Backbone as a printed PyTorch tensor [residue, N CA C, xyz], in Angstrom:
tensor([[[ 61.6180,  46.1480, -84.0620],
         [ 60.1240,  46.6880, -84.2780],
         [ 59.2380,  45.9740, -83.4760]],

        [[ 58.2650,  46.6560, -82.8370],
         [ 57.3050,  46.1500, -82.0550],
         [ 56.1100,  45.5290, -82.8680]],

        [[ 55.5450,  44.6300, -82.2350],
         [ 54.3650,  43.9360, -82.8560],
         [ 53.0460,  44.1480, -82.0210]],

        [[ 51.9560,  44.1080, -82.6130],
         [ 50.7090,  44.2270, -81.8150],
         [ 50.3290,  42.9860, -81.3070]],

        [[ 49.1030,  42.7750, -80.7310],
         [ 48.7080,  41.5670, -80.2640],
         [ 48.4070,  40.4440, -81.1450]],

        [[ 48.0990,  40.8680, -82.4290],
         [ 47.8730,  39.8220, -83.5290],
         [ 48.7100,  40.2840, -84.6550]],

        [[ 49.1880,  39.3760, -85.3910],
         [ 49.8530,  39.6090, -86.7540],
         [ 48.5970,  39.8780, -87.6600]],

        [[ 48.6790,  40.8350, -88.5590],
         [ 47.6080,  41.0660, -89.6020],
         [ 47.1100,  39.8260, -90.1990]],

        [[ 48.0060,  38.9200, -90.5990],
         [ 47.6250,  37.7280, -91.1720],
         [ 46.8120,  36.7330, -90.2950]],

        [[ 46.8330,  36.9930, -89.0020],
         [ 46.0360,  36.1730, -87.9450],
         [ 44.7630,  36.7890, -87.7730]],

        [[ 44.5230,  37.9830, -88.1450],
         [ 43.1820,  38.6190, -87.7280],
         [ 42.0090,  38.0630, -88.5440]],

        [[ 40.8670,  37.9870, -87.8190],
         [ 39.7170,  37.7650, -88.4120],
         [ 38.9720,  39.1730, -88.4540]],

        [[ 38.0570,  39.2950, -89.3210],
         [ 37.3450,  40.5970, -89.5640],
         [ 36.0310,  40.5330, -88.8050]],

        [[ 36.1020,  41.3290, -87.6920],
         [ 34.8850,  41.4830, -86.9770],
         [ 34.3610,  42.8800, -87.1370]],

        [[ 33.1180,  43.0840, -87.3030],
         [ 32.5550,  44.4700, -87.5290],
         [ 32.7520,  45.5170, -86.4890]],

        [[ 32.9090,  45.0040, -85.2650],
         [ 33.0560,  45.8870, -84.0010],
         [ 34.4220,  45.8790, -83.5860]],

        [[ 35.3480,  45.3670, -84.3510],
         [ 36.7970,  45.4170, -83.9960],
         [ 37.5680,  46.1090, -85.1240]],

        [[ 38.6120,  46.7670, -84.8340],
         [ 39.4590,  47.3150, -85.9400],
         [ 40.9420,  47.2650, -85.4730]],

        [[ 41.8110,  47.2070, -86.4620],
         [ 43.3380,  47.3300, -86.0380],
         [ 43.6640,  48.7560, -86.1830]],

        [[ 44.1410,  49.3340, -85.2860],
         [ 44.5930,  50.7360, -85.3580],
         [ 46.2350,  50.8420, -85.1820]],

        [[ 46.6300,  51.8650, -85.8170],
         [ 48.1080,  52.1210, -85.7690],
         [ 48.4840,  52.9120, -84.4680]],

        [[ 49.4940,  52.3170, -83.6990],
         [ 49.9390,  52.9740, -82.5730],
         [ 51.4360,  52.9740, -82.7000]],

        [[ 51.9120,  54.0890, -83.2820],
         [ 53.4310,  54.0270, -83.8740],
         [ 53.5890,  52.9630, -84.8080]],

        [[ 54.6410,  52.0440, -84.5970],
         [ 54.7090,  50.8760, -85.5490],
         [ 53.9760,  49.6450, -85.0340]],

        [[ 53.3280,  49.8460, -83.8730],
         [ 52.6920,  48.6880, -83.1460],
         [ 51.0830,  48.6430, -83.6710]],

        [[ 50.7550,  47.5450, -84.0730],
         [ 49.3740,  47.2240, -84.4390],
         [ 48.6560,  46.7200, -83.2110]],

        [[ 47.6470,  47.4200, -82.7970],
         [ 46.8470,  47.0210, -81.4690],
         [ 45.4740,  46.7560, -81.7700]],

        [[ 44.8420,  45.6870, -81.2820],
         [ 43.3260,  45.4920, -81.3450],
         [ 42.6810,  46.4670, -80.5230]],

        [[ 41.6740,  47.0740, -81.1200],
         [ 41.0120,  48.1460, -80.3370],
         [ 39.5380,  47.7700, -80.4480]],

        [[ 38.9250,  47.5760, -79.2920],
         [ 37.5060,  47.2920, -79.2620],
         [ 36.8060,  48.6440, -79.4770]],

        [[ 35.9400,  48.8780, -80.5550],
         [ 35.4830,  50.1580, -80.8410],
         [ 34.0260,  50.3180, -80.6500]],

        [[ 33.2080,  49.5160, -81.1720],
         [ 31.7450,  49.8230, -81.1300],
         [ 31.0400,  48.7680, -80.3650]],

        [[ 30.8920,  49.0550, -79.0620],
         [ 30.0810,  48.1900, -78.2100],
         [ 29.4100,  49.0970, -77.2080]],

        [[ 28.1890,  48.7610, -76.8210],
         [ 27.5070,  49.4410, -75.6990],
         [ 28.1600,  49.3860, -74.4290]],

        [[ 28.7970,  48.2490, -74.2550],
         [ 29.3760,  47.9830, -72.9310],
         [ 30.9070,  47.9760, -73.0040]],

        [[ 31.5280,  48.1290, -71.8500],
         [ 33.0420,  48.2120, -71.8250],
         [ 33.5680,  46.8630, -72.1870]],

        [[ 34.7380,  46.8730, -72.8230],
         [ 35.3350,  45.5830, -73.3170],
         [ 35.3130,  44.6030, -72.2170]],

        [[ 34.9710,  43.4130, -72.4100],
         [ 35.0720,  42.1780, -71.5030],
         [ 33.9860,  42.2770, -70.3930]],

        [[ 33.1350,  43.3350, -70.3920],
         [ 32.0410,  43.3230, -69.2740],
         [ 30.7830,  42.9480, -69.8370]],

        [[ 30.1990,  41.9030, -69.2460],
         [ 28.8990,  41.3950, -69.6940],
         [ 27.7260,  42.1590, -69.3300]],

        [[ 26.5440,  41.7860, -69.9130],
         [ 25.4040,  42.6340, -69.7420],
         [ 24.9870,  42.8190, -68.1790]],

        [[ 25.4050,  41.8100, -67.3500],
         [ 25.1430,  41.8610, -65.9370],
         [ 26.2580,  42.4710, -65.1860]],

        [[ 27.2230,  42.9900, -65.8550],
         [ 28.3990,  43.5070, -65.1990],
         [ 29.5450,  42.6400, -64.8920]],

        [[ 29.4130,  41.3500, -65.1900],
         [ 30.4000,  40.3290, -64.8640],
         [ 31.3940,  40.2740, -66.1820]],

        [[ 32.5190,  39.7220, -65.9800],
         [ 33.4890,  39.4590, -67.0600],
         [ 33.0640,  38.2870, -67.8590]],

        [[ 33.1290,  38.3360, -69.2240],
         [ 32.7330,  37.3790, -70.1180],
         [ 34.0090,  36.7370, -70.6790]],

        [[ 33.9440,  35.3780, -70.6820],
         [ 34.9650,  34.6810, -71.4790],
         [ 34.2510,  33.4740, -71.9660]],

        [[ 34.5660,  33.1460, -73.1770],
         [ 33.9620,  32.0140, -73.8440],
         [ 34.2160,  30.7550, -72.9920]],

        [[ 33.2140,  29.9880, -72.6440],
         [ 33.4640,  28.7860, -71.8200],
         [ 34.4350,  27.7920, -72.3920]],

        [[ 34.3810,  27.6650, -73.6290],
         [ 35.3940,  26.7590, -74.4040],
         [ 36.7430,  27.2980, -74.0900]],

        [[ 36.9750,  28.4440, -74.2390],
         [ 38.2920,  29.0630, -74.0770],
         [ 38.7790,  28.9690, -72.5690]],

        [[ 37.8650,  29.1740, -71.5820],
         [ 38.2170,  28.9280, -70.2320],
         [ 38.5780,  27.4270, -70.0560]],

        [[ 37.8260,  26.5860, -70.6380],
         [ 37.9650,  25.1930, -70.4270],
         [ 39.3770,  24.7410, -71.0490]],

        [[ 39.6750,  25.2810, -72.1430],
         [ 40.9590,  25.0030, -72.8770],
         [ 42.2460,  25.4850, -71.8840]],

        [[ 42.0260,  26.6130, -71.4010],
         [ 43.0880,  27.1250, -70.5150],
         [ 43.2150,  26.3060, -69.2430]],

        [[ 42.1390,  25.9530, -68.6180],
         [ 42.0190,  25.2460, -67.3940],
         [ 42.6220,  23.7580, -67.5870]],

        [[ 42.3420,  23.2560, -68.7170],
         [ 42.6440,  21.8350, -68.9560],
         [ 43.8730,  21.4970, -69.6850]],

        [[ 44.4580,  22.4860, -70.4040],
         [ 45.7010,  22.3950, -71.1800],
         [ 46.8480,  23.1800, -70.7180]],

        [[ 47.8100,  22.6030, -70.0550],
         [ 48.9570,  23.3800, -69.5790],
         [ 49.7810,  24.0040, -70.7360]],

        [[ 49.7480,  23.2660, -71.8620],
         [ 50.4700,  23.7160, -73.0000],
         [ 49.9280,  25.1340, -73.5130]],

        [[ 48.6240,  25.1610, -73.5220],
         [ 48.0720,  26.5340, -73.9330],
         [ 48.3860,  27.6380, -72.9330]],

        [[ 48.3900,  27.1950, -71.6680],
         [ 48.7550,  28.2390, -70.4510],
         [ 50.2550,  28.7130, -70.7450]],

        [[ 51.1550,  27.7950, -71.0100],
         [ 52.5110,  27.9490, -71.2960],
         [ 52.6290,  29.0400, -72.5750]],

        [[ 51.9180,  28.7550, -73.5620],
         [ 52.0290,  29.5190, -74.7740],
         [ 51.4530,  30.9450, -74.4560]],

        [[ 50.3180,  31.0470, -73.6120],
         [ 49.8190,  32.2890, -73.2710],
         [ 50.8120,  33.0960, -72.5330]],

        [[ 51.4990,  32.3240, -71.5250],
         [ 52.5260,  33.1350, -70.6240],
         [ 53.5760,  33.6720, -71.4900]],

        [[ 54.0870,  32.9740, -72.4800],
         [ 55.1660,  33.4100, -73.3040],
         [ 54.4820,  34.6520, -74.1510]],

        [[ 53.4600,  34.5480, -74.6770],
         [ 52.7620,  35.6240, -75.4960],
         [ 52.6130,  36.8370, -74.5490]],

        [[ 52.0750,  36.6100, -73.4070],
         [ 51.9100,  37.8190, -72.4920],
         [ 53.2650,  38.5110, -72.2120]],

        [[ 54.2560,  37.7230, -71.8920],
         [ 55.6280,  38.2060, -71.5750],
         [ 56.1320,  39.0980, -72.8620]],

        [[ 55.8490,  38.5180, -74.0240],
         [ 56.2890,  39.2520, -75.2160],
         [ 55.5420,  40.5250, -75.3830]],

        [[ 54.2630,  40.4840, -75.3720],
         [ 53.3760,  41.6550, -75.6320],
         [ 53.2980,  42.6630, -74.4820]],

        [[ 53.5390,  42.2260, -73.2500],
         [ 53.4190,  43.1440, -72.0810],
         [ 54.6550,  43.6440, -71.5550]],

        [[ 55.8110,  42.9500, -71.7800],
         [ 57.0900,  43.4030, -71.2840],
         [ 58.1470,  43.5410, -72.3690]],

        [[ 58.2980,  42.5180, -73.1760],
         [ 59.4620,  42.6030, -74.1080],
         [ 59.2140,  43.6410, -75.2170]],

        [[ 57.9900,  43.7200, -75.7030],
         [ 57.6020,  44.7640, -76.7190],
         [ 57.1930,  46.1560, -76.2290]],

        [[ 58.0260,  46.6080, -75.2520],
         [ 57.6320,  47.9420, -74.6100],
         [ 58.8980,  48.8650, -74.7940]],

        [[ 58.8230,  49.9750, -74.0810],
         [ 59.8840,  50.8380, -74.0840],
         [ 61.1940,  50.1280, -73.7680]],

        [[ 61.1690,  49.0010, -73.1870],
         [ 62.3580,  48.2280, -72.8670],
         [ 63.2180,  48.0080, -74.1590]],

        [[ 62.5440,  47.9170, -75.2660],
         [ 63.2720,  47.8020, -76.4810],
         [ 64.1450,  49.0230, -76.7990]],

        [[ 63.6000,  50.1990, -76.4600],
         [ 64.3730,  51.4660, -76.5710],
         [ 65.6090,  51.5980, -75.7870]],

        [[ 65.4140,  51.1020, -74.4810],
         [ 66.4390,  50.9380, -73.5160],
         [ 67.5930,  50.1070, -73.9340]],

        [[ 67.0730,  48.9180, -74.4740],
         [ 67.9910,  47.8640, -74.9360],
         [ 68.7050,  48.1330, -76.2700]],

        [[ 68.2210,  49.1150, -76.9440],
         [ 68.8200,  49.5690, -78.2880],
         [ 70.1960,  50.1610, -78.2810]],

        [[ 70.6180,  50.5280, -77.2050],
         [ 72.0140,  51.1160, -77.0820],
         [ 73.1970,  50.2400, -77.3740]],

        [[ 74.3540,  50.7910, -77.3060],
         [ 75.6800,  50.0340, -77.5760],
         [ 75.9440,  49.2210, -76.3220]],

        [[ 76.2980,  47.9290, -76.5310],
         [ 76.6320,  47.0000, -75.4390],
         [ 78.2140,  47.0480, -75.4010]],

        [[ 78.7320,  47.2960, -74.1670],
         [ 80.2670,  47.4210, -74.1560],
         [ 80.7360,  45.9320, -74.4330]],

        [[ 82.0930,  45.9020, -74.9260],
         [ 82.7430,  44.6990, -75.1540],
         [ 83.4480,  44.4460, -73.8480]],

        [[ 83.5770,  43.0580, -73.4670],
         [ 84.1750,  42.5320, -72.4230],
         [ 85.2090,  41.4470, -72.7820]],

        [[ 86.4740,  41.8960, -72.5500],
         [ 87.4860,  40.8040, -73.0080],
         [ 87.3010,  39.6280, -71.9490]],

        [[ 86.9960,  39.8780, -70.8030],
         [ 86.8110,  38.8570, -69.7610],
         [ 85.6640,  38.0230, -70.0280]],

        [[ 84.6730,  38.5910, -70.6500],
         [ 83.4530,  37.8600, -70.9800],
         [ 82.3590,  37.9790, -69.9480]],

        [[ 82.6470,  38.4880, -68.8000],
         [ 81.7570,  38.5870, -67.6770],
         [ 81.5210,  40.0070, -67.2510]],

        [[ 82.2070,  40.8750, -68.0110],
         [ 82.0270,  42.3870, -67.7600],
         [ 82.7590,  42.8800, -66.4290]],

        [[ 83.6430,  42.0370, -65.8290],
         [ 84.2770,  42.4730, -64.6920],
         [ 85.4010,  43.4540, -65.1330]],

        [[ 85.7590,  43.4130, -66.4040],
         [ 86.7810,  44.3990, -66.8790],
         [ 86.1440,  45.7010, -67.5120]],

        [[ 84.8790,  45.8690, -67.3200],
         [ 84.1270,  47.0590, -67.9040],
         [ 83.8680,  47.9680, -66.7820]],

        [[ 84.2420,  49.3000, -67.0850],
         [ 83.8710,  50.4590, -66.1050],
         [ 83.2610,  51.4950, -66.8940]],

        [[ 82.4170,  52.4020, -66.1710],
         [ 81.8790,  53.4780, -66.6700],
         [ 82.5820,  54.6890, -66.1130]],

        [[ 83.1240,  55.6360, -66.8240],
         [ 83.7200,  56.8340, -66.3130],
         [ 82.7700,  57.9190, -66.1250]],

        [[ 82.5830,  58.6110, -65.0120],
         [ 81.7610,  59.5960, -64.9190],
         [ 82.4930,  60.7590, -64.2960]],

        [[ 81.9740,  62.1020, -64.3120],
         [ 82.6900,  63.1050, -63.5970],
         [ 82.9160,  62.8490, -62.1100]],

        [[ 82.0410,  62.0540, -61.6820],
         [ 82.1570,  61.7200, -60.1230],
         [ 83.0640,  60.5400, -59.8100]],

        [[ 83.5260,  59.8840, -60.8990],
         [ 84.3500,  58.7650, -60.6560],
         [ 84.0520,  57.6450, -61.5720]],

        [[ 84.6670,  56.5210, -61.3810],
         [ 84.5500,  55.3110, -62.1270],
         [ 83.5810,  54.1900, -61.4510]],

        [[ 82.7360,  53.7190, -62.2200],
         [ 81.6970,  52.7130, -61.7190],
         [ 81.9870,  51.3930, -62.3180]],

        [[ 82.2470,  50.3410, -61.5650],
         [ 82.3790,  48.9460, -62.1710],
         [ 81.0210,  48.5420, -62.7730]],

        [[ 81.0740,  47.8880, -63.8790],
         [ 79.7340,  47.5210, -64.6700],
         [ 78.8800,  46.7420, -63.6630]],

        [[ 79.2970,  45.8840, -62.7810],
         [ 78.5180,  45.1180, -61.9370],
         [ 77.7390,  45.9470, -60.9310]],

        [[ 78.2640,  47.1750, -60.6430],
         [ 77.5650,  48.1050, -59.6370],
         [ 76.7070,  49.1280, -60.4010]],

        [[ 76.6970,  49.1780, -61.6500],
         [ 76.0450,  50.1840, -62.4640],
         [ 74.5250,  50.0750, -62.5070]],

        [[ 73.7940,  50.8580, -62.2260],
         [ 72.2420,  50.9320, -62.4370],
         [ 71.9850,  50.9110, -63.9400]],

        [[ 71.2840,  50.0120, -64.4430],
         [ 71.1090,  50.1010, -65.9050],
         [ 69.8440,  51.0170, -66.2410]],

        [[ 68.9770,  51.2390, -65.3020],
         [ 67.7120,  52.0360, -65.5390],
         [ 67.8200,  53.1210, -64.4940]],

        [[ 67.5860,  54.5110, -64.8630],
         [ 67.2830,  55.4400, -63.7900],
         [ 65.8000,  55.3820, -63.4600]],

        [[ 65.5530,  56.1850, -62.3360],
         [ 64.0960,  56.2230, -61.9150],
         [ 63.0960,  56.4190, -62.8500]],

        [[ 63.3700,  57.4710, -63.6570],
         [ 62.2860,  57.8500, -64.7340],
         [ 62.2460,  56.8160, -65.7400]],

        [[ 63.2950,  56.1450, -66.1930],
         [ 63.2160,  55.0640, -67.1390],
         [ 62.3490,  53.9130, -66.4950]],

        [[ 62.5550,  53.5970, -65.2550],
         [ 61.8340,  52.3890, -64.6440],
         [ 60.3390,  52.7720, -64.5510]],

        [[ 60.0740,  54.0630, -64.2860],
         [ 58.7150,  54.5130, -64.1900],
         [ 58.0670,  54.4100, -65.5410]],

        [[ 58.7460,  54.9170, -66.6710],
         [ 58.1500,  54.7080, -67.8430],
         [ 57.8560,  53.3300, -68.3210]],

        [[ 58.8010,  52.4520, -67.9850],
         [ 58.7320,  51.0270, -68.4170],
         [ 57.5980,  50.4420, -67.6130]],

        [[ 57.3560,  50.7690, -66.3990],
         [ 56.2940,  50.1150, -65.5440],
         [ 54.8680,  50.6420, -66.0700]],

        [[ 54.7580,  51.8750, -66.3830],
         [ 53.6910,  52.4240, -66.9510],
         [ 53.2370,  51.7340, -68.2310]],

        [[ 54.2760,  51.5220, -69.1060],
         [ 54.1170,  50.7700, -70.3950],
         [ 53.6270,  49.4010, -70.1480]],

        [[ 54.3610,  48.7020, -69.2470],
         [ 53.9170,  47.3390, -68.9450],
         [ 52.4400,  47.2160, -68.3290]],

        [[ 52.2440,  48.1420, -67.5210],
         [ 50.6770,  48.0220, -66.9250],
         [ 49.7740,  48.3890, -68.1110]],

        [[ 49.9780,  49.3720, -68.8440],
         [ 49.0660,  49.6100, -69.9130],
         [ 48.9520,  48.4640, -70.8960]],

        [[ 49.8920,  47.8960, -71.1720],
         [ 49.9550,  46.7770, -72.1700],
         [ 49.3330,  45.5250, -71.5910]],

        [[ 49.5550,  45.2580, -70.4190],
         [ 48.9930,  44.1640, -69.6160],
         [ 47.4260,  44.3550, -69.5620]],

        [[ 47.0240,  45.5790, -69.2910],
         [ 45.5160,  45.8980, -69.1950],
         [ 45.0040,  45.7010, -70.6430]],

        [[ 45.6300,  46.1330, -71.7080],
         [ 45.0970,  45.9580, -73.0490],
         [ 45.0220,  44.5050, -73.3170]],

        [[ 45.9960,  43.7130, -73.0250],
         [ 45.9570,  42.2280, -73.3230],
         [ 44.7330,  41.6090, -72.5700]],

        [[ 44.6210,  42.0160, -71.2990],
         [ 43.5090,  41.3940, -70.3830],
         [ 42.1940,  41.7780, -71.1080]],

        [[ 42.0540,  43.0140, -71.6000],
         [ 40.8140,  43.3700, -72.3180],
         [ 40.5830,  42.5150, -73.4790]],

        [[ 41.6470,  42.2510, -74.2400],
         [ 41.6420,  41.4140, -75.3950],
         [ 41.2610,  39.9590, -75.0250]],

        [[ 42.0180,  39.4850, -74.0220],
         [ 41.6620,  38.0910, -73.6240],
         [ 40.2570,  37.8170, -73.1310]],

        [[ 39.7640,  38.8410, -72.3800],
         [ 38.4000,  38.6430, -71.8240],
         [ 37.1840,  39.1760, -72.8160]],

        [[ 37.5200,  39.6110, -74.0050],
         [ 36.6290,  39.9470, -74.9930],
         [ 36.2260,  38.6440, -75.6300]],

        [[ 34.8820,  38.3100, -75.6610],
         [ 34.3490,  37.0130, -75.8700],
         [ 34.7610,  36.4730, -77.3530]],

        [[ 34.7030,  37.3720, -78.2580],
         [ 35.0850,  36.8580, -79.6780],
         [ 36.6910,  36.8490, -79.9670]],

        [[ 37.3250,  37.9180, -79.5100],
         [ 38.6900,  38.1120, -79.8400],
         [ 39.5200,  37.1750, -78.8990]],

        [[ 39.1710,  37.1870, -77.5990],
         [ 39.8500,  36.3400, -76.6080],
         [ 39.7450,  34.8430, -76.9560]],

        [[ 38.5890,  34.4630, -77.4900],
         [ 38.4480,  33.0830, -77.8220],
         [ 39.2940,  32.7920, -79.0470]],

        [[ 39.3600,  33.7060, -79.9720],
         [ 40.1840,  33.6090, -81.2010],
         [ 41.7300,  33.4850, -80.7460]],

        [[ 42.1460,  34.2290, -79.7790],
         [ 43.4490,  34.0830, -79.3250],
         [ 43.7240,  32.7170, -78.6420]],

        [[ 42.8230,  32.3880, -77.8090],
         [ 43.0150,  31.0760, -77.0530],
         [ 42.9340,  30.0490, -78.1540]],

        [[ 42.0080,  29.9550, -79.0940],
         [ 42.0110,  28.9840, -80.0500],
         [ 43.3710,  28.8880, -81.0160]],

        [[ 43.8910,  30.1000, -81.3050],
         [ 45.0260,  30.1650, -82.1060],
         [ 46.2870,  29.5510, -81.2070]],

        [[ 46.2430,  29.7450, -79.9090],
         [ 47.2470,  29.2980, -79.0500],
         [ 47.1480,  27.7860, -78.9140]],

        [[ 45.9930,  27.3430, -78.9560],
         [ 45.7410,  25.7770, -78.9280],
         [ 46.3180,  25.1420, -80.0790]],

        [[ 46.4180,  25.8770, -81.2600],
         [ 46.9640,  25.2980, -82.5230],
         [ 48.2870,  25.5930, -82.8670]],

        [[ 48.7560,  26.6080, -82.2690],
         [ 50.1960,  27.0270, -82.5850],
         [ 50.8710,  27.8080, -81.4860]],

        [[ 52.0450,  27.7190, -81.3690],
         [ 52.9090,  28.4870, -80.3170],
         [ 53.3340,  29.8270, -81.1870]],

        [[ 52.8780,  30.9700, -80.6990],
         [ 53.2670,  32.2580, -81.2450],
         [ 54.6890,  32.6170, -81.0060]],

        [[ 55.2730,  32.0050, -79.9890],
         [ 56.6690,  32.3540, -79.6110],
         [ 57.3450,  31.0650, -79.6380]],

        [[ 57.5310,  30.2870, -80.6730],
         [ 58.2900,  28.9980, -80.6380],
         [ 59.6580,  28.9970, -80.3510]],

        [[ 60.3280,  30.1410, -80.4460],
         [ 61.8460,  30.1570, -80.0910],
         [ 62.1380,  30.5230, -78.6770]],

        [[ 61.0780,  30.8480, -77.8920],
         [ 61.1900,  31.0220, -76.5270],
         [ 61.1450,  29.8070, -75.8240]],

        [[ 61.8120,  29.8030, -74.6200],
         [ 61.6800,  28.6430, -73.5970],
         [ 60.3220,  28.5710, -73.0540]],

        [[ 59.8080,  27.4550, -72.8440],
         [ 58.4940,  27.3380, -72.1400],
         [ 58.7860,  27.6630, -70.6750]],

        [[ 57.6710,  28.2070, -70.0050],
         [ 57.8150,  28.4410, -68.6090],
         [ 57.9590,  27.1350, -67.8030]],

        [[ 58.4390,  27.2610, -66.6520],
         [ 58.6860,  26.0090, -65.8410],
         [ 57.7150,  26.0110, -64.6260]]])
């Protein structure tokens, strides 16, 4: 099951923000603002100075943000649907004994393309859209600050390896 950018239990209630349902995914949507999300009154991008300082001065928060971004923008995409199929059994353990039989012949597992062109295109569109949404969230003064503050206090992906 995919998750949105914030668990419901982590959300603060802002009058101009709402959680909307997008399939099973909960996404933060910036609803009532005279300006585009993340764009200041002079056309520049806003980010709370404290949040920017926390990011610049604390590599641990950057690592947590990187893991969160990878989960939200790549892991929780249509990749889940592609990954949901049956994984072949390999007695050798390295799949060197696995082949795919097609009408055109047999393909060794190591030579098999796992995604066709349309699946790759679908995946990349999903990744770009989710990255855009996360950037909008991050640069929203209130919600982005809340996300950075949350990451300064806890790792939302504690079972993932830290980036190197």
